[in-house]
Every structure is written in structure tokens, then in C-alpha cells.
CSV table of C-alpha atoms in Angstrom, one decimal:
chain,number,residue,atom,x,y,z
T,1,TRP,CA,10.5,1.1,-6.0
T,2,ILE,CA,7.1,-0.5,-6.7
T,3,ILE,CA,7.8,-0.6,-10.5
T,4,PRO,CA,10.8,-3.1,-10.3
T,5,LYS,CA,8.9,-4.9,-7.5
T,6,ALA,CA,5.9,-5.6,-9.8
T,7,LYS,CA,8.2,-6.9,-12.5
T,8,GLU,CA,10.1,-9.1,-10.0
T,9,LEU,CA,6.8,-10.6,-8.7
T,10,GLY,CA,5.9,-11.7,-12.3
T,11,PHE,CA,3.4,-9.0,-13.3
T,12,GLU,CA,3.3,-7.8,-16.9
T,13,VAL,CA,1.4,-4.6,-16.4
T,14,ILE,CA,1.2,-2.0,-13.7
T,15,ASP,CA,-1.8,0.3,-13.1
T,16,PHE,CA,-1.0,3.9,-11.9
T,17,ALA,CA,-3.9,5.3,-10.0
T,18,ILE,CA,-3.6,9.1,-10.7
T,19,SER,CA,-5.1,10.9,-7.7
T,20,ASN,CA,-3.9,14.4,-8.8
T,21,PRO,CA,-2.8,14.6,-12.5
T,22,PHE,CA,-1.2,18.0,-11.9
T,23,THR,CA,1.3,16.6,-9.3
T,24,PHE,CA,1.9,13.1,-10.8
T,25,PRO,CA,5.7,12.5,-11.1
T,26,VAL,CA,5.4,11.6,-14.8
T,27,LYS,CA,9.1,12.0,-15.7
T,28,GLN,CA,10.4,9.9,-12.9
T,29,VAL,CA,7.8,7.2,-13.5
T,30,LYS,CA,8.6,7.1,-17.3
T,31,ALA,CA,12.3,6.8,-16.6
T,32,GLU,CA,11.8,3.9,-14.2
T,33,LEU,CA,9.3,2.1,-16.6
T,34,GLU,CA,11.9,2.3,-19.4
T,35,ARG,CA,14.7,1.1,-17.1
T,36,VAL,CA,12.7,-1.9,-15.8
T,37,GLY,CA,10.8,-2.8,-18.9
T,38,ILE,CA,7.2,-3.2,-17.9
T,39,ASP,CA,4.0,-2.0,-19.5
T,40,CYS,CA,1.5,0.3,-17.8
T,41,VAL,CA,-2.0,1.6,-17.8
T,42,CYS,CA,-3.5,4.5,-15.9
T,43,THR,CA,-6.7,5.0,-13.9
T,44,THR,CA,-8.1,8.1,-12.1
T,45,THR,CA,-11.0,9.1,-9.9
T,46,LEU,CA,-12.5,12.5,-10.4
T,47,THR,CA,-13.5,14.6,-7.3
T,48,PRO,CA,-16.4,16.9,-6.2
T,49,GLU,CA,-14.2,19.8,-7.6
T,50,THR,CA,-13.6,18.0,-11.0
T,51,ASN,CA,-17.1,16.5,-11.5
T,52,PRO,CA,-18.3,16.3,-15.1
T,53,ILE,CA,-22.0,15.8,-14.1
T,54,SER,CA,-22.1,18.8,-11.7
T,55,PRO,CA,-24.7,21.4,-12.3
T,56,ASP,CA,-21.9,24.0,-12.0
T,57,PRO,CA,-20.3,24.7,-15.4
T,58,GLU,CA,-17.0,25.7,-13.8
T,59,ILE,CA,-16.7,22.4,-12.0
T,60,ARG,CA,-17.5,20.5,-15.2
T,61,ALA,CA,-14.8,22.5,-17.0
T,62,ALA,CA,-12.4,21.6,-14.2
T,63,GLY,CA,-13.2,17.9,-14.8
T,64,VAL,CA,-12.5,18.2,-18.5
T,65,LYS,CA,-9.2,19.9,-17.7
T,66,ALA,CA,-8.1,17.2,-15.2
T,67,MET,CA,-9.0,14.4,-17.7
T,68,LYS,CA,-7.1,16.1,-20.5
T,69,LYS,CA,-4.1,16.2,-18.1
T,70,CYS,CA,-4.5,12.5,-17.4
T,71,VAL,CA,-4.6,11.9,-21.2
T,72,ASP,CA,-1.3,13.8,-21.4
T,73,ILE,CA,0.2,11.6,-18.7
T,74,CYS,CA,-0.9,8.4,-20.6
T,75,ASN,CA,0.6,9.8,-23.8
T,76,GLU,CA,3.9,10.4,-22.1
T,77,LEU,CA,4.1,7.1,-20.4
T,78,GLY,CA,2.8,5.1,-23.4
T,79,ALA,CA,-0.2,3.9,-21.4
T,80,PRO,CA,-2.9,2.8,-23.9
T,81,ILE,CA,-5.8,2.9,-21.3
T,82,LEU,CA,-7.2,5.6,-19.0
T,83,GLY,CA,-9.8,3.8,-16.7
T,84,GLY,CA,-11.5,4.5,-13.4
T,85,VAL,CA,-14.3,6.8,-12.3
T,86,ASN,CA,-13.4,9.3,-14.9
T,87,TYR,CA,-17.0,10.4,-15.8
T,88,ALA,CA,-18.2,11.8,-12.5
T,89,GLY,CA,-16.9,12.8,-9.1
T,90,TRP,CA,-16.1,9.7,-7.1
T,91,GLY,CA,-18.5,9.5,-4.2
T,92,TYR,CA,-20.7,12.3,-5.6
T,93,LEU,CA,-24.3,11.2,-4.8
T,94,THR,CA,-27.5,13.3,-5.1
T,95,LYS,CA,-29.6,10.7,-3.3
T,96,LYS,CA,-31.7,10.5,-6.5
T,97,PRO,CA,-31.4,8.4,-9.6
T,98,ARG,CA,-29.3,9.7,-12.5
T,99,THR,CA,-31.1,12.5,-14.5
T,100,GLN,CA,-31.1,13.1,-18.2
T,101,GLU,CA,-29.4,16.4,-17.6
T,102,GLU,CA,-26.5,14.7,-15.8
T,103,TRP,CA,-26.3,12.2,-18.6
T,104,ASP,CA,-26.1,15.0,-21.2
T,105,TYR,CA,-23.4,16.8,-19.1
T,106,GLY,CA,-21.4,13.6,-18.7
T,107,VAL,CA,-21.6,12.7,-22.4
T,108,ALA,CA,-20.6,16.2,-23.5
T,109,CYS,CA,-17.6,16.4,-21.2
T,110,MET,CA,-16.4,12.9,-22.1
T,111,ARG,CA,-16.8,13.6,-25.8
T,112,GLU,CA,-14.5,16.7,-25.5
T,113,VAL,CA,-11.9,14.6,-23.6
T,114,ALA,CA,-12.2,11.6,-26.0
T,115,GLU,CA,-11.7,13.9,-29.0
T,116,TYR,CA,-8.6,15.4,-27.3
T,117,ALA,CA,-7.3,11.8,-26.8
T,118,LYS,CA,-7.7,11.1,-30.5
T,119,GLU,CA,-6.0,14.3,-31.5
T,120,THR,CA,-3.0,13.8,-29.2
T,121,GLY,CA,-2.4,10.1,-29.2
T,122,ASP,CA,-4.1,6.7,-29.1
T,123,VAL,CA,-5.4,6.5,-25.5
T,124,THR,CA,-8.7,4.5,-25.0
T,125,ILE,CA,-10.8,6.0,-22.1
T,126,CYS,CA,-12.5,3.2,-20.2
T,127,VAL,CA,-15.4,4.1,-17.9
T,128,GLU,CA,-15.6,2.0,-14.7
T,129,CYS,CA,-19.0,0.8,-13.5
T,130,VAL,CA,-18.9,1.0,-9.7
T,131,ASN,CA,-21.3,0.2,-7.0
T,132,ARG,CA,-24.3,2.3,-5.9
T,133,PHE,CA,-22.5,3.7,-2.8
T,134,GLU,CA,-19.8,5.3,-4.9
T,135,THR,CA,-21.9,6.7,-7.8
T,136,HIS,CA,-25.4,6.9,-9.1
T,137,PHE,CA,-24.2,7.4,-12.6
T,138,LEU,CA,-22.8,4.1,-14.0
T,139,ASN,CA,-23.3,0.9,-12.0
T,140,ILE,CA,-23.8,-1.7,-14.7
T,141,ALA,CA,-22.3,-2.7,-18.0
T,142,GLU,CA,-25.5,-2.1,-19.9
T,143,ASP,CA,-25.5,1.6,-19.0
T,144,ALA,CA,-21.8,2.0,-19.5
T,145,VAL,CA,-22.1,0.6,-23.1
T,146,GLN,CA,-24.9,3.1,-23.8
T,147,PHE,CA,-22.7,5.9,-22.5
T,148,CYS,CA,-19.9,4.8,-24.8
T,149,LYS,CA,-22.4,4.8,-27.7
T,150,ASP,CA,-23.7,8.2,-26.9
T,151,VAL,CA,-20.3,9.7,-26.6
T,152,GLY,CA,-19.7,8.2,-30.1
T,153,THR,CA,-16.0,8.8,-30.6
T,154,GLY,CA,-15.0,5.2,-30.9
T,155,ASN,CA,-12.3,5.4,-28.2
T,156,VAL,CA,-14.5,5.2,-25.1
T,157,LYS,CA,-15.0,1.7,-23.7
T,158,VAL,CA,-16.1,-0.1,-20.5
T,159,HIS,CA,-14.0,-0.8,-17.5
T,160,LEU,CA,-15.4,-3.8,-15.5
T,161,ASP,CA,-14.3,-4.5,-11.9
T,162,CYS,CA,-15.3,-7.8,-10.1
T,163,PHE,CA,-15.7,-6.1,-6.7
T,164,HIS,CA,-18.4,-3.8,-8.1
T,165,MET,CA,-19.9,-6.4,-10.5
T,166,ILE,CA,-20.8,-8.8,-7.7
T,167,ARG,CA,-22.9,-6.1,-6.1
T,168,GLU,CA,-24.6,-4.7,-9.2
T,169,GLU,CA,-24.7,-7.2,-12.1
T,170,LYS,CA,-27.0,-10.2,-12.5
T,171,SER,CA,-24.4,-12.3,-14.2
T,172,PHE,CA,-20.6,-12.0,-14.7
T,173,ALA,CA,-20.8,-13.7,-18.1
T,174,GLY,CA,-23.8,-11.6,-19.0
T,175,ALA,CA,-22.0,-8.4,-18.2
T,176,VAL,CA,-19.0,-9.4,-20.3
T,177,LYS,CA,-21.2,-10.4,-23.3
T,178,THR,CA,-23.2,-7.1,-22.9
T,179,CYS,CA,-19.9,-5.3,-23.6
T,180,GLY,CA,-18.6,-7.7,-26.2
T,181,LYS,CA,-15.1,-7.3,-27.7
T,182,GLU,CA,-16.2,-3.9,-29.2
T,183,TYR,CA,-16.9,-2.2,-25.9
T,184,LEU,CA,-14.9,-4.0,-23.2
T,185,GLY,CA,-11.7,-2.1,-22.8
T,186,TYR,CA,-10.3,-2.9,-19.3
T,187,VAL,CA,-10.7,-5.3,-16.4
T,188,HIS,CA,-9.9,-5.2,-12.6
T,189,VAL,CA,-9.8,-8.7,-11.2
T,190,ASN,CA,-10.7,-8.0,-7.6
T,191,GLU,CA,-12.3,-10.2,-4.9
T,192,ASN,CA,-15.7,-9.4,-3.4
T,193,ASP,CA,-14.1,-8.2,-0.1
T,194,ARG,CA,-11.1,-6.5,-1.8
T,195,GLY,CA,-9.0,-9.3,-0.3
T,196,ILE,CA,-6.8,-11.9,-2.1
T,197,PRO,CA,-8.4,-12.7,-5.5
T,198,GLY,CA,-9.5,-16.4,-5.6
T,199,THR,CA,-10.4,-16.6,-1.9
T,200,GLY,CA,-13.9,-15.2,-2.0
T,201,LEU,CA,-17.2,-15.3,-3.9
T,202,VAL,CA,-16.2,-13.9,-7.3
T,203,PRO,CA,-16.8,-16.7,-10.0
T,204,PHE,CA,-13.5,-16.2,-11.7
T,205,LYS,CA,-13.8,-19.3,-13.8
T,206,GLU,CA,-17.1,-18.1,-15.3
T,207,PHE,CA,-15.7,-14.6,-15.7
T,208,PHE,CA,-12.4,-15.7,-17.5
T,209,THR,CA,-14.4,-18.1,-19.7
T,210,ALA,CA,-16.6,-15.3,-20.9
T,211,LEU,CA,-13.6,-13.0,-21.5
T,212,LYS,CA,-12.0,-15.7,-23.6
T,213,GLU,CA,-15.3,-16.2,-25.5
T,214,ILE,CA,-15.5,-12.6,-26.6
T,215,GLY,CA,-11.8,-12.4,-27.4
T,216,TYR,CA,-10.8,-9.9,-24.8
T,217,ASP,CA,-7.1,-9.5,-25.0
T,218,GLY,CA,-6.5,-6.5,-22.7
T,219,PRO,CA,-4.9,-6.4,-19.2
T,220,LEU,CA,-6.4,-8.1,-16.1
T,221,VAL,CA,-5.2,-6.1,-13.1
T,222,ILE,CA,-5.5,-6.8,-9.4
T,223,GLU,CA,-6.7,-3.7,-7.4
T,224,SER,CA,-6.3,-4.7,-3.8
T,225,PHE,CA,-5.1,-2.4,-1.0
T,226,ASP,CA,-2.0,-2.5,1.2
T,227,PRO,CA,-3.4,-2.3,4.8
T,228,SER,CA,-0.6,0.1,5.7
T,229,PHE,CA,-1.7,2.7,3.2
T,230,GLU,CA,-4.1,4.3,5.6
T,231,GLU,CA,-5.4,7.2,3.4
T,232,LEU,CA,-6.5,5.0,0.5
T,233,SER,CA,-7.8,2.2,2.8
T,234,GLY,CA,-9.9,4.8,4.6
T,235,ASN,CA,-11.3,6.2,1.4
T,236,CYS,CA,-12.2,2.7,0.1
T,237,ALA,CA,-13.7,1.5,3.5
T,238,ILE,CA,-11.0,-1.2,4.2
T,239,TRP,CA,-11.6,-1.7,7.9
T,240,ARG,CA,-9.8,-5.0,8.4
T,241,LYS,CA,-6.7,-6.8,7.2
T,242,PHE,CA,-7.0,-9.3,4.3
T,243,ALA,CA,-3.2,-10.0,4.3
T,244,ASP,CA,-0.2,-9.0,6.4
T,245,THR,CA,1.2,-6.9,3.5
T,246,GLY,CA,0.4,-5.6,0.1
T,247,GLU,CA,3.0,-7.8,-1.3
T,248,GLU,CA,1.2,-10.9,0.0
T,249,LEU,CA,-2.0,-9.7,-1.6
T,250,ALA,CA,-0.2,-9.4,-4.9
T,251,ILE,CA,1.8,-12.7,-4.8
T,252,GLU,CA,-1.1,-14.9,-3.6
T,253,GLY,CA,-3.6,-13.2,-5.9
T,254,LEU,CA,-1.4,-13.6,-9.0
T,255,LYS,CA,-0.8,-17.3,-8.1
T,256,ASN,CA,-4.5,-18.0,-7.7
T,257,LEU,CA,-5.7,-16.2,-10.8
T,258,LYS,CA,-3.0,-17.8,-13.0
T,259,ALA,CA,-4.1,-21.2,-11.7
T,260,ILE,CA,-7.8,-20.5,-12.5
T,261,ALA,CA,-6.9,-19.1,-16.0
T,262,ALA,CA,-4.8,-22.2,-16.7
T,263,GLU,CA,-7.9,-24.4,-16.4
T,264,ILE,CA,-9.8,-22.6,-19.1
């Protein structure tokens, strides 16, 4: 039901967050997307059991397997992007800075997945910089760009998310320009508190201006959380209501962001 609802509300793209690629209802989703006529992208978050930077080679191999399955889903749905925390187990922290060994593991695993994506279709894998409490591996655009360069396959880009950027970057425009058109592949337009975009601290005008200047033409997706979705809200530390419903978050966020974009 959410697919026609997104179209009805005026969205052009829907982002499917794939929690388990092996149980994702890809055939039903594909049929409804085609019926409704709306584009999609996909994101995923890897787990401690599918962690490409784990010291355990079996866990790293499980991470590659899960990512390849996500690529298969993207290919079947016609989704051009696979974003998210797809380079490490989400929430995996060693309580130490990232090591060279972890970097080498991550690059090797991502290279295998990215080459698979090139062989099987045209999916771009976008690595999401997230805050220090969710990973120690990629927090800022500069590091993510270097990761893309080290993987070296040409189909790995950066996924920027305003919620994380406001904690980790020095400048919204600076982060966008660090990526440039070559390396910026996907954007989540979230507010600093995960509430309705345009009601908080994120400098969307500066951000949108920088995106326009580099010629970014990919999707801008709101990733807020319906307060009634208890499991996801708990995982993402949503302890208070930012709107009465998920629909209100979507409607008001879209209205606000369109108004800001119209001024640029």
C-alpha cells in the first residue's frame, strides 16, 4: 500500500530499505511499482553477521553474499542505486579508530560486490557516511571519496545524509564539493532531529545550492520514521514523536523542501 501512497503524495522516487535481502518480497514489489508507475532506489544496512570489515573471513564472505543479493534485487526492480551502510556492519564499533586492516577488508569486499554489479547490470553502489555512534569506518565525505577511489571500479559513489552530516562535517557545501559530480551518487534530505525536514537546523538552502553547483541530478529522499514503527524507531533511537503520523512527516517534509528548492 505504501507504493501507491508515495505516488499519491507527490513523490517521484521511493527508497526501499532492505533489512534482509533473502526475505525481501521482490516480485510483489516489482509488480506494484509497475502498476503504479514510480521509480525506486534501494538501501541496506549490513549486520554483525554480514560485516565486511570483520576479522572473521566467514563473516566477511557473508557480507559479500548479502550485498550481491541486494544487487540482484536492484537489478530486478530496475533500481539504479544501492545506498546505505553497505560497507560495514551497522552499529559495529571496536571502540578504536578504523585500522588499515579494516580498510583493506572493506575495499576488497566492496570491489568484489561492485564488479558483480557491473557484470550483472548497471547498479551504482553508494556508501553512506554515518555518524560516529553508528560506525567508526566512514563518517565524512572525504573518507568516503577515498574509499570509492581505492575500490576503483567506477561504480561506487558516496551517499550523503543531512542527519549525519550535521554531526560530522565542517560544512554542507564543502562536503558536496569534496564529492563533486564524479563521486556524489545519492542523497538523504533529513532533518538534524529526524523530524520534518525544513523545521530544524539543517541549512537546506546552502546544501541545495551546492548540489546545483556541482550538477547533482540524482534523487533526494526523505528518510524520517513513522513513530508507530516501533522496531525501526528503537533501532534508530527515536524516543519522541516528531509528527502524529508518518504521512504527516512525508507531506510536510515534501512541501518544505520543494519551497526551499524553488528559491534556488
